[in-house]
Amino acid sequence: MVRKKIAVTGMTCSACSAGVEKTVGKLDGVESAVVNLLAGTLDVAFDEQKLTESGIVSAIERAGYGVKPQKVDASPKSVNKLDGGLKDMKTRIIVSFAFLLPLLYISMGHMLALPLPSFLHGYHGALAFSFAQFLLSLPIVYVNRKYYSSGFKTLLRRHPNMDALIAIGSSAALLYGIFAIFRIGEGLAAHDVSLVERYSMDLYFESAATILTLITLGKYLEARSKGKTGEAISKLLDLSPKTAAVMRGGVETEIPVEEVVLGDIIVVRPGASIPVDGTIVEGGSAVDESALTGESIPVEKGVGDKVIGATVNKTGFFKFEAQKVGGDTALSQIIKLVEEAGSSKAPIAKLADTISGVFVPVVIAVAALSIIVWLIVGKGVEFALSIGIAVLVISCPCALGLATPVAIMVSTGKGASNGILIKSAEALQIAHKIRTVVLDKTGTVTEGKPKVTDLITYNGIPEEKLLYLAATIEKPSEHPLAEAIMQRAAQDNIAAGETDSFEAVPGRGISCAIGGQKYFAGNMALVGNIPGASEVDKEYQRLAEEGKTPLIFADEKRILGMIAVMDTLKPTSKSAIARFIEMGIEVIMLTGDNKRTAEAIRKQLGISKVVAEIMPTDKEAEIRMLQQSGTVAMIGDGINDAPALTRADVGIAIGAGTDIAIESADIVLMKSDLLDAVTAVELSKATFRNIKQNLFWAFFYNILGIPLAAGVFYPLLGWKLNPMFAAVAMSLSSVFVVTNALRLRFFKPKYQKHSK
């Protein structure tokens, strides 16, 4: 299967997107077809053996829509901004209002006792009065002709959309106006004053022109609002430097960032933006990564550390080797993920699509039925036609189609600006109903790097002496605990000595000789027979119960001391777990560590349940079992977490973890901070609440608007909706939905994080 993204033009509402999806989905060889109405794209997966891209394009064009060629560019600058053809719309609005204002003055001026030229007055000026309105409406119809070309084309293809409703409604008004001109001419010829006066007052040119103008104005405001949904990505793009200082042939040369290739050595000076991803080979600095991770504190970088494109060098000077360029950089991948999330469809959006597929034909039928009913009850052609036009115009399903995608686009952009990458709209929706969060321990709850937490000496041995012996004994070892001791010795400026011999005792520890003296380092099983071992056992057990790994150091005659090592908790882990519990979410920890250590961490963090000594293959089975009780999220960082991340309803990967874990997850936390997982759930809840508000408004608007336009309340209350007010209401409904979704730009997590 091949997946392609095709830019489709002419789509204006959810009926359009449903029509394109239905048309393409019917083609032989198509596996899936998903339209992003907001971005104007079709994401289609198809079998190249059965179908070509040109065949898909032809089907789209036959359905009444156009296809715009897309430029292939790997760099982030290829991201399209949602301008919605603003320049063209602005021109149409200016022209429309330039002719609409005099049209309204002529058609309604007499109602306000405004002066009119004498040749437009009375019985003898009736023909000039009506024909002047017709001429003024023609330029408005011409500049807004796309409603007719698109609307009637989709009507003929039996996939009517919003444009079809506007085209039918305004055409009916125009045709009735032309019919009225002929009737006025007939009345003048027959000297029938009553006929002339009747049709002079029943012209609908101003209604047709006002409908077209106001709907275009509404679409312009809507497009401007939609343009703001991509602000998060735009800000990232603005940070990406346009040039890079590269060492070529021993000379520093400034080149466009697009020309940087793998292996280039790039020079970065204080205050400069880093152009691409790579590893520092010379120098060091503090780097501001807030644009990508949301972390406000600059990160210290030195030789061997990785740097990310679009981040900012604060103080120092360094050189780095380019390792990811063009579309492979972290910035490009972030933008790609946000785009894909915006293009995907949340399950709730399918409800709107299903309704939209039948909505427009039903509206046309309701309009036709309303006209017939009011004609039957004897209300006259003008009244019935006014009712029919109002029904057609007020029922355009724009708000319905925008309710979900605008909210998804804004929230995924908001997440990205806070270092939370949401890879699909489905994950964003599911996250709001999480009932259980399963946490990996190492690297997720803890730092993943053991540190010395306690240093206890016995028999008058100074701490420096114990640390020197410990570093010397552990120096030849490759165990993570040995690394923690070596780091502590380096921190205290204690250099390790050399051992005469070294022997690892599996499951117990190490024995070695230093200067002819034998020493031991390990657990109680290794040193149990050495004098004084039983006296330190209580301390040993206390440290073990706290989740620490105690190492006893001794020679052949006495216990020298004890060093406890522990994989320390991340500063925000406890706060994040407390916030999950406040939200009514059960927190469970899965770890391959021993039960004693796991239980100690469980108590420190207030976790309700821990499953220890679990094999990587069993994590996925544990998730499957928990899913029987509700929606489960898995948060992990290692290769062994990948199956569980895939199995969970929502997989959340710690950003500092492995590529496999990140690939398997639905949400990626760039800062490796558990509080960001809390923020992701809160953002999901806020987004879903916003979508429900939008859908409620869209449905409520149509449920109330269609009966009002059809004249249901007229017999009892005398309420009748003018087609011009129907056009205003339709436009405002779309603007309201987009504006409501844009409120998500101001989302802030309830639990405010504090800097370390």
XYZ file of C-alpha atoms in Angstrom, residues 213-694:
482
model
C -21.756 39.175 0.299
C -22.391 38.183 3.914
C -21.443 34.551 3.351
C -18.182 35.630 1.692
C -17.535 37.976 4.630
C -18.241 35.110 7.042
C -15.880 32.802 5.137
C -13.201 35.521 5.241
C -13.515 35.925 9.029
C -13.554 32.149 9.402
C -10.406 31.779 7.263
C -8.612 34.462 9.265
C -9.504 32.672 12.490
C -8.439 29.316 11.076
C -5.105 30.861 10.140
C -4.423 31.361 13.846
C -4.691 27.620 14.500
C -1.211 27.072 13.061
C 0.480 29.734 15.196
C 2.407 27.182 17.284
C 4.065 25.749 14.156
C 4.659 29.211 12.706
C 6.555 30.229 15.836
C 8.760 27.147 15.522
C 9.423 27.909 11.855
C 10.413 31.473 12.679
C 13.096 30.156 15.046
C 14.704 27.973 12.388
C 17.824 29.786 11.053
C 18.096 30.420 7.325
C 21.907 29.990 7.131
C 24.644 27.915 8.766
C 28.377 28.623 9.329
C 30.086 25.458 8.015
C 33.754 24.466 7.949
C 34.596 23.539 4.342
C 38.228 22.926 3.385
C 39.383 24.420 6.683
C 37.557 27.680 5.946
C 34.368 28.866 7.674
C 31.676 29.438 5.026
C 28.115 30.671 5.466
C 25.649 28.647 3.384
C 21.829 28.248 3.230
C 20.691 25.725 5.833
C 19.193 23.565 3.043
C 22.727 22.906 1.722
C 24.061 21.445 4.989
C 24.950 17.751 4.536
C 25.624 14.919 6.975
C 29.092 15.128 8.494
C 29.494 18.892 8.086
C 31.226 20.643 11.008
C 29.104 23.650 11.967
C 30.254 26.645 14.006
C 27.800 28.152 16.513
C 28.545 31.438 18.272
C 26.812 32.964 21.333
C 23.250 34.069 20.603
C 23.011 32.088 17.349
C 20.337 29.500 16.528
C 21.495 25.939 15.912
C 20.647 25.102 12.269
C 20.393 21.271 12.330
C 20.723 18.315 14.745
C 24.130 16.944 15.679
C 26.789 16.202 18.322
C 29.260 18.709 19.809
C 32.887 17.963 18.866
C 34.547 21.074 20.323
C 33.662 23.632 22.995
C 30.487 23.887 25.048
C 27.647 26.177 26.097
C 24.244 26.518 27.707
C 21.516 25.903 25.111
C 17.966 27.256 25.333
C 15.706 24.384 24.191
C 12.426 25.998 25.314
C 11.131 26.348 21.734
C 10.997 22.565 21.320
C 10.660 21.211 24.847
C 8.964 24.046 26.732
C 11.716 23.814 29.397
C 12.681 27.367 30.374
C 16.049 26.524 31.986
C 18.979 26.368 29.495
C 20.714 22.979 29.283
C 24.498 22.735 29.715
C 26.158 21.034 26.727
C 29.703 19.777 26.200
C 31.716 17.549 23.854
C 29.712 14.412 23.010
C 26.326 15.972 23.863
C 23.584 16.220 21.263
C 22.167 19.551 20.079
C 18.840 20.129 18.317
C 18.090 22.398 15.389
C 16.095 25.627 16.086
C 17.365 25.785 19.688
C 19.463 28.812 20.755
C 23.096 28.928 21.924
C 23.152 31.252 24.946
C 26.724 31.916 26.042
C 29.585 29.733 24.774
C 31.211 28.863 21.463
C 31.174 25.337 20.032
C 31.413 23.247 16.899
C 29.239 20.263 16.166
C 28.925 17.549 13.538
C 25.673 17.541 11.530
C 23.909 14.189 12.002
C 20.322 14.986 10.990
C 19.472 17.481 8.251
C 16.430 18.570 6.209
C 13.324 16.542 6.973
C 15.162 14.326 9.504
C 15.745 17.051 12.113
C 13.796 17.060 15.371
C 12.018 20.278 14.304
C 10.873 18.714 11.016
C 9.695 15.588 12.811
C 7.760 17.653 15.361
C 6.030 19.617 12.586
C 5.296 16.393 10.712
C 3.744 14.832 13.833
C 1.586 17.910 14.487
C 0.478 17.980 10.833
C -0.388 14.276 10.887
C -2.323 14.704 14.123
C -4.274 17.571 12.546
C -4.933 15.478 9.438
C -6.172 12.457 11.376
C -9.775 12.178 12.506
C -11.001 11.796 16.049
C -13.732 9.135 16.419
C -16.250 11.859 17.385
C -15.643 13.570 14.010
C -17.124 10.535 12.252
C -20.511 11.434 13.748
C -20.393 14.842 12.047
C -19.262 13.239 8.777
C -22.100 10.695 8.838
C -24.690 13.428 9.405
C -23.136 15.729 6.793
C -23.331 12.994 4.151
C -27.136 13.185 4.180
C -27.627 16.678 5.618
C -27.544 18.791 2.440
C -29.953 16.603 0.405
C -32.339 16.619 3.391
C -32.113 20.437 3.614
C -32.917 20.792 -0.104
C -35.915 18.509 0.399
C -37.064 20.524 3.467
C -36.753 23.792 1.482
C -38.770 22.373 -1.429
C -41.412 20.968 0.934
C -41.677 24.313 2.787
C -42.292 26.155 -0.498
C -44.976 23.659 -1.526
C -46.745 23.751 1.870
C -46.867 27.564 2.002
C -48.108 27.706 -1.599
C -50.847 25.194 -0.740
C -52.004 27.241 2.269
C -52.248 30.249 -0.034
C -49.411 32.484 1.176
C -48.221 33.406 -2.326
C -45.110 32.814 -4.369
C -43.056 35.614 -2.747
C -43.705 34.373 0.800
C -43.071 30.722 -0.092
C -39.901 31.562 -2.036
C -38.591 33.681 0.849
C -39.146 30.717 3.198
C -37.364 28.293 0.855
C -34.352 30.585 0.391
C -34.052 31.139 4.167
C -34.054 27.362 4.801
C -31.330 26.792 2.192
C -29.091 29.600 3.419
C -29.324 29.038 7.185
C -28.671 25.298 6.908
C -25.134 25.356 5.500
C -23.219 22.776 7.580
C -19.966 24.765 7.906
C -20.009 24.847 11.691
C -20.587 21.091 11.802
C -17.529 20.403 9.665
C -15.273 22.773 11.622
C -16.312 21.684 15.135
C -13.703 18.935 15.509
C -10.723 19.650 13.183
C -10.161 23.226 14.382
C -10.053 22.117 18.038
C -7.689 19.235 17.158
C -5.368 21.539 15.202
C -5.180 24.135 17.996
C -4.649 21.604 20.802
C -1.947 19.590 19.011
C -0.135 22.858 18.265
C -0.502 23.891 21.904
C 0.861 20.527 23.011
C 3.860 20.835 20.668
C 4.729 24.270 22.055
C 4.813 22.680 25.525
C 7.009 19.750 24.505
C 4.098 17.283 24.199
C 3.840 15.642 20.768
C 0.419 14.119 20.104
C 0.641 11.836 17.094
C -3.067 11.344 16.304
C -6.463 12.903 16.924
C -7.720 9.523 18.146
C -5.098 9.444 20.927
C -6.056 12.997 21.907
C -9.702 11.978 22.237
C -9.086 8.669 24.046
C -6.753 10.287 26.614
C -9.644 12.179 28.239
C -11.227 8.932 29.492
C -8.100 7.212 30.893
C -8.946 5.249 34.045
C -5.554 3.607 34.710
C -1.992 4.854 34.160
C 0.734 2.201 34.098
C 4.271 3.439 34.752
C 7.612 1.869 33.985
C 10.103 2.546 36.813
C 13.625 3.036 35.491
C 13.953 6.186 33.390
C 10.259 7.026 33.766
C 9.631 7.476 37.491
C 13.354 7.489 38.288
C 16.288 9.237 36.623
C 17.642 5.942 35.245
C 21.108 6.793 36.614
C 21.997 5.338 40.064
C 23.550 7.797 42.544
C 25.230 7.446 45.935
C 22.673 8.382 48.582
C 24.326 7.255 51.869
C 27.956 6.911 52.963
C 28.424 5.293 56.416
C 31.817 4.501 58.000
C 32.762 2.087 60.819
C 35.784 1.518 63.080
C 37.050 5.102 62.737
C 37.568 4.980 58.953
C 37.356 8.544 57.443
C 34.803 9.091 54.638
C 37.595 10.060 52.220
C 39.425 6.771 52.939
C 36.231 4.734 52.413
C 35.436 6.545 49.166
C 39.020 6.062 47.924
C 38.887 2.306 48.635
C 35.396 2.021 47.107
C 36.467 3.831 43.914
C 39.653 1.708 43.642
C 37.701 -1.544 44.165
C 34.909 -0.603 41.742
C 37.133 0.957 39.052
C 37.588 -2.292 37.012
C 33.836 -3.095 37.265
C 31.309 -2.202 34.563
C 28.298 -2.468 36.888
C 25.956 0.585 37.063
C 26.483 0.720 40.842
C 30.243 0.994 40.275
C 29.622 3.900 37.903
C 27.636 5.719 40.628
C 30.518 5.310 43.107
C 33.076 6.522 40.545
C 30.939 9.615 39.874
C 30.729 10.396 43.625
C 34.526 10.014 43.977
C 35.106 12.342 41.017
C 32.643 14.821 42.520
C 34.725 14.814 45.774
C 37.991 15.046 43.782
C 39.161 11.610 44.959
C 41.258 9.680 42.426
C 40.989 5.890 42.395
C 44.078 3.752 42.920
C 45.110 0.486 41.242
C 44.222 -3.064 42.292
C 46.672 -5.962 42.375
C 43.937 -8.482 41.601
C 40.208 -8.357 40.890
C 37.535 -11.070 41.068
C 33.766 -10.721 40.570
C 31.692 -13.057 42.756
C 28.343 -13.564 40.895
C 25.322 -12.538 42.952
C 27.484 -11.349 45.858
C 29.980 -8.660 44.865
C 33.742 -8.200 44.365
C 36.975 -9.311 46.053
C 40.324 -7.723 45.228
C 43.791 -6.921 46.549
C 45.231 -3.415 47.021
C 48.856 -3.135 48.063
C 48.867 -6.765 49.175
C 45.797 -6.276 51.405
C 42.568 -8.159 50.544
C 39.288 -6.231 50.380
C 35.622 -7.114 49.785
C 32.690 -5.102 48.405
C 29.191 -6.546 48.127
C 26.105 -7.741 49.939
C 25.696 -9.430 53.317
C 26.125 -12.861 51.737
C 29.687 -11.885 50.744
C 30.845 -10.380 54.058
C 28.652 -12.322 56.521
C 31.607 -14.173 58.076
C 33.731 -11.068 58.682
C 33.793 -9.854 62.323
C 31.233 -7.098 62.968
C 28.985 -8.013 60.008
C 26.028 -8.922 62.235
C 26.253 -5.529 63.968
C 25.712 -3.616 60.693
C 22.972 -5.909 59.433
C 20.177 -3.735 60.935
C 21.492 -0.673 59.038
C 21.831 -2.803 55.909
C 18.193 -3.937 56.134
C 16.963 -0.363 56.768
C 18.644 0.940 53.629
C 17.305 -1.977 51.597
C 13.761 -1.317 52.811
C 14.108 2.270 51.610
C 14.632 0.960 48.089
C 18.372 1.519 48.117
C 21.108 -0.960 47.206
C 23.624 -1.063 50.097
C 27.219 -2.205 49.417
C 29.342 -3.264 52.403
C 33.094 -2.645 52.213
C 35.442 -4.703 54.399
C 38.907 -6.157 54.711
C 39.591 -9.615 56.146
C 39.358 -8.431 59.785
C 36.676 -5.750 60.015
C 33.787 -3.874 58.362
C 35.044 -0.554 56.939
C 31.810 1.057 55.842
C 28.664 0.956 53.789
C 27.689 2.909 50.649
C 24.042 2.946 49.527
C 23.243 3.527 45.871
C 19.820 4.293 44.451
C 18.239 5.222 41.162
C 16.855 8.532 42.437
C 13.321 9.661 41.748
C 12.714 12.439 39.241
C 11.833 15.691 41.049
C 8.316 15.851 39.567
C 7.338 12.162 39.775
C 5.583 12.413 43.149
C 3.650 15.557 42.130
C 2.570 13.966 38.835
C 1.309 10.784 40.501
C -0.562 12.829 43.134
C -2.229 14.830 40.341
C -3.256 11.634 38.501
C -4.839 10.336 41.713
C -6.675 13.676 42.208
C -8.089 13.229 38.700
C -9.506 9.841 39.737
C -6.944 7.852 37.743
C -5.439 4.710 39.295
C -1.626 4.575 39.069
C 0.182 1.218 38.764
C 3.938 0.657 38.447
C 5.463 -2.228 36.492
C 9.135 -3.016 37.055
C 11.641 -5.805 36.638
C 13.308 -4.686 39.899
C 13.067 -6.708 43.121
C 9.937 -6.505 45.268
C 11.618 -4.767 48.203
C 12.937 -1.876 46.088
C 9.649 -1.608 44.164
C 7.642 -1.538 47.414
C 9.861 1.200 48.856
C 9.312 3.388 45.769
C 5.573 2.638 45.858
C 5.379 3.987 49.430
C 7.427 7.097 48.602
C 5.211 7.989 45.637
C 1.824 6.934 47.005
C 1.196 4.505 44.136
C -1.761 2.171 44.748
C -0.244 -0.972 43.247
C 3.120 -2.227 42.034
C 3.959 -5.347 40.010
C 7.638 -6.209 40.532
C 10.074 -8.738 39.045
C 8.046 -8.737 35.831
C 9.626 -9.805 32.561
C 9.434 -7.416 29.540
C 7.244 -9.920 27.668
C 4.743 -9.946 30.549
C 4.174 -6.161 30.570
C 1.973 -6.366 27.475
C -0.134 -9.134 29.057
C -0.570 -7.034 32.231
C -1.832 -4.097 30.125
C -4.281 -6.384 28.307
C -5.686 -7.593 31.630
C -6.098 -4.040 32.961
C -7.962 -3.008 29.771
C -10.866 -5.204 30.841
C -11.649 -2.575 33.512
C -11.312 0.562 31.388
C -9.056 2.773 29.277
C -5.349 2.242 30.039
C -2.354 4.497 29.358
C 1.197 3.144 29.472
C 4.151 5.478 30.135
C 7.621 4.079 29.389
C 10.987 4.750 27.818
C 12.794 1.500 27.029
C 12.842 -1.083 24.235
C 11.178 -3.496 26.657
C 8.240 -1.044 26.954
C 7.474 -0.972 23.202
C 4.971 -3.924 23.182
C 3.135 -2.482 26.212
C 3.059 1.016 24.675
C 1.524 -0.455 21.510
C -1.006 -2.564 23.429
C -2.215 0.302 25.670
C -5.153 2.472 24.589
C -2.767 5.435 24.819
C 1.004 4.854 24.750
C 3.063 7.723 26.197
C 6.830 7.687 25.575
C 9.383 9.572 27.621
C 11.280 11.685 25.074
C 14.727 10.804 26.376
C 13.951 7.127 25.786
C 14.685 4.897 22.829
C 13.544 5.516 19.259
C 11.602 2.229 19.332
C 9.595 3.348 22.391
C 8.896 6.738 20.784
C 7.827 5.071 17.517
C 5.429 2.761 19.416
C 3.784 5.574 21.392
C 0.794 7.820 20.645
C 2.139 10.733 22.701
C 5.801 11.731 23.193
C 6.991 13.818 26.162
C 10.017 15.769 24.937
C 11.162 16.816 28.445
C 10.948 13.316 29.992
C 8.810 14.878 32.735
C 5.854 12.933 34.158
C 3.992 16.189 34.857
C 3.760 16.578 31.075
C 1.773 13.324 30.987
C -0.679 14.968 33.419
C -0.765 18.033 31.160
C -1.466 15.798 28.123
C -4.504 14.264 29.884
C -5.753 17.710 30.973
C -5.282 19.028 27.421
C -7.265 16.046 26.106
C -10.102 16.764 28.555
C -10.117 20.468 27.593
C -10.094 19.614 23.872
C -12.892 17.066 24.097
C -14.971 19.495 26.173
C -14.372 22.150 23.495
C -15.348 19.744 20.677
C -18.582 18.835 22.477
C -19.381 22.549 22.887
C -18.753 23.108 19.172
